[in-house]
Amino acid sequence: MSARIKIDMDRRLGRIDPFVYGYFIEHLGRCIYGGIYEEGSPLSDERGFRTDVLEAVRGLRVPILRWPGGNFVSGYHWMDGIGPKEQRPRRMELAWLAEESNRFGTDEFIEYCRAIGAEPYICVNLGTGTLDEAAAWVEYCNGTGDTYYANLRRQNGHPEPYGVKYWGLGNEMYGPWQIGQKEAREYALFAREAAKLMKRVDLSIKLVSCGWDGLHDWDRIVLEILAPYVDYHSIHIYTGSDDHYLNIAQVHQAERCIRATWALIQEVKYKQRLGHDIRIAYDEWNVWFRERTDGLEERYNLSDALAVATYLNIFQRHPREVGMANLAQLVNVIAPIFTSPEGLFRQTIYWPLRLYAAHAQPISLDVWVASETFTAEIDPEDRHFLAPLMPLPYLDVSATCDEAGRTVTLFVVNRHAADDVEATIQFTDFKPMPAAQVYEVSGPDLNAVNDFGSEQVGVTEKQVTDAAAIFTYTFPAHSITVMKLATGPAS
Ligand code: AHR
Ligand code: AHR
């Protein structure tokens, strides 16, 4: 099978926000307890952080970390999670029907963010929470005055303000599964008051409105009320199927949601004459369709890794629209890192996540691709209404370059289950040196999975020796290719 890829260095789409390689952790199953945090484990440091997990997490270069939920946050009272650990209340946890020890709270979260170099992003409780509680949380984190909550932080051993800049106004408040579910207008009016109060505590914070997916009336009603107060509108997406082509096709729903949300944002900004930026925070996204209970310990195969790489290509192709994206989640719960008390393994999806964050450059380039296409078989009841998305190309591509346009990194996902694709790659105004570095993620077949002590899906390094302004490269069946090209020294 053949394909053509054309890249014109003048066709810049914009700067990719580093936050699109972000993550999310929730008090759910073994994400926090037994995942990133395990007191008393020989693998943990004096803070209770699992050091093996820390190392694997650092490999992902997490730029921003969302916490503490998810559904969990809609019943969470943050004051339960501060102060001496022995005095923290152990509570019933009604989002996931569990028990919450509260031994990991705000101070531990900030400490974790510092340990991995991530910007903290806190979602407040607009389910059972109050306006006072939301404002007090901002004060606890950022307050600089001689006031109660700022002093409480100092008393707990943190004299300097944390400067938490990103705050979410509730989680999935539209859903019947949400504690404190609300109608759109009811949510938006409550969130508006929370926003006002939180901003009065610290005017410098950035707020995120709770959207759905850009395709529901919810998003319009919420944006009409909250647009003046927010810097991001949050949407979520989970996809997945045992059928490989459906698993891949569903991911393209994210492109439709990005376009719809962006159009809505533009419309509301225009009608209200708003000049400030409002961008999309895709603050939960992933393949998730297998494990609905038992801690959501989804095991990922190679097909899922190709789906995750496709998501990352989509975010990279929409640099103006998407200002943040957070993979749900980081450890154990629908996650790239999977632990036991004795160790961990990296799931298939770990590898594209790691490679994209490591090798993407700041500028996104508009790529033209001619590739044969596929049409997945859709269940007529499919809630994603996928038909309009198809046919889809086997090759899914994004490209980035540095500011000076002297290096290009290509990201190519060959979603074909069986066939290699021989592609002609053609540049306009870019002449790469013949030698280029390639990182490839693949495995024996689409169902290949990783496990403790057996990683069937990993990264292979390869060298291109004949790169040029026009050259051909064969992308193996069911693989992800990251190719780094550079021009020679300026003459
Ligand atoms: O990430 C798992 C759950 O999915 C989150 O708690 C919730 O926000 C979403 O429904
Ligand atoms: O509250 C003012 C400043 O805003 C704080 O000093 C800083 O931490 C925050 O970002």
Short mmCIF file of N, CA, C and O and ligand atoms in Angstrom, two decimals, residues 138 141-145 153 160-165 201-205, ligand 2:
data_model
loop_
_atom_site.label_atom_id
_atom_site.label_comp_id
_atom_site.label_asym_id
_atom_site.label_seq_id
_atom_site.Cartn_x
_atom_site.Cartn_y
_atom_site.Cartn_z
N VAL A 138 -8.72 28.13 47.51
CA VAL A 138 -7.80 29.03 46.81
C VAL A 138 -6.95 29.79 47.83
O VAL A 138 -5.73 29.94 47.67
N CYS A 141 -4.24 27.65 49.33
CA CYS A 141 -3.12 27.42 48.40
C CYS A 141 -2.34 28.69 48.08
O CYS A 141 -1.12 28.65 47.99
N ASN A 142 -3.04 29.78 47.86
CA ASN A 142 -2.38 30.95 47.28
C ASN A 142 -2.33 32.17 48.19
O ASN A 142 -1.67 33.15 47.86
N GLY A 143 -3.06 32.11 49.30
CA GLY A 143 -3.18 33.30 50.14
C GLY A 143 -1.85 33.78 50.70
O GLY A 143 -1.01 32.97 51.11
N THR A 144 -1.69 35.09 50.69
CA THR A 144 -0.45 35.69 51.18
C THR A 144 -0.70 36.54 52.44
O THR A 144 0.24 37.01 53.06
N GLY A 145 -1.98 36.76 52.79
CA GLY A 145 -2.31 37.64 53.92
C GLY A 145 -2.27 36.92 55.26
O GLY A 145 -1.99 35.72 55.33
N ARG A 153 -2.26 26.95 56.17
CA ARG A 153 -1.21 26.37 55.31
C ARG A 153 0.15 26.55 55.98
O ARG A 153 0.96 25.62 56.02
N GLU A 160 5.43 29.40 52.26
CA GLU A 160 5.28 30.06 50.95
C GLU A 160 3.96 29.66 50.30
O GLU A 160 3.58 28.49 50.34
N PRO A 161 3.28 30.62 49.64
CA PRO A 161 2.05 30.24 48.92
C PRO A 161 2.38 29.28 47.78
O PRO A 161 3.47 29.32 47.22
N TYR A 162 1.45 28.39 47.48
CA TYR A 162 1.67 27.41 46.42
C TYR A 162 1.49 28.01 45.02
O TYR A 162 1.99 27.47 44.04
N GLY A 163 0.74 29.09 44.93
CA GLY A 163 0.52 29.70 43.61
C GLY A 163 -0.15 28.76 42.62
O GLY A 163 0.28 28.66 41.47
N VAL A 164 -1.19 28.06 43.06
CA VAL A 164 -1.92 27.17 42.14
C VAL A 164 -2.70 28.03 41.16
O VAL A 164 -3.58 28.80 41.55
N LYS A 165 -2.36 27.90 39.90
CA LYS A 165 -2.89 28.83 38.90
C LYS A 165 -4.14 28.30 38.19
O LYS A 165 -4.97 29.07 37.73
N VAL A 201 -10.24 36.07 45.72
CA VAL A 201 -9.15 35.59 46.60
C VAL A 201 -7.82 35.74 45.87
O VAL A 201 -6.83 36.18 46.45
N ASP A 202 -7.80 35.37 44.61
CA ASP A 202 -6.56 35.49 43.82
C ASP A 202 -6.94 35.77 42.37
O ASP A 202 -7.36 34.88 41.62
N LEU A 203 -6.76 37.02 41.99
CA LEU A 203 -7.16 37.48 40.66
C LEU A 203 -6.35 36.82 39.54
O LEU A 203 -6.76 36.80 38.38
N SER A 204 -5.20 36.26 39.91
CA SER A 204 -4.31 35.74 38.86
C SER A 204 -4.66 34.31 38.42
O SER A 204 -4.06 33.77 37.50
N ILE A 205 -5.63 33.68 39.08
CA ILE A 205 -5.92 32.28 38.73
C ILE A 205 -6.65 32.17 37.39
O ILE A 205 -7.31 33.11 36.94
O1 AHR B 2 -2.22 35.92 45.79
C1 AHR B 2 -1.28 36.63 45.01
C2 AHR B 2 -0.32 35.71 44.33
O2 AHR B 2 -1.01 34.89 43.44
C3 AHR B 2 0.40 34.81 45.21
O3 AHR B 2 1.51 35.35 45.80
C4 AHR B 2 0.77 33.74 44.29
O4 AHR B 2 1.11 32.59 44.95
C5 AHR B 2 -0.48 33.61 43.48
O5 AHR B 2 -0.27 33.13 42.19
#
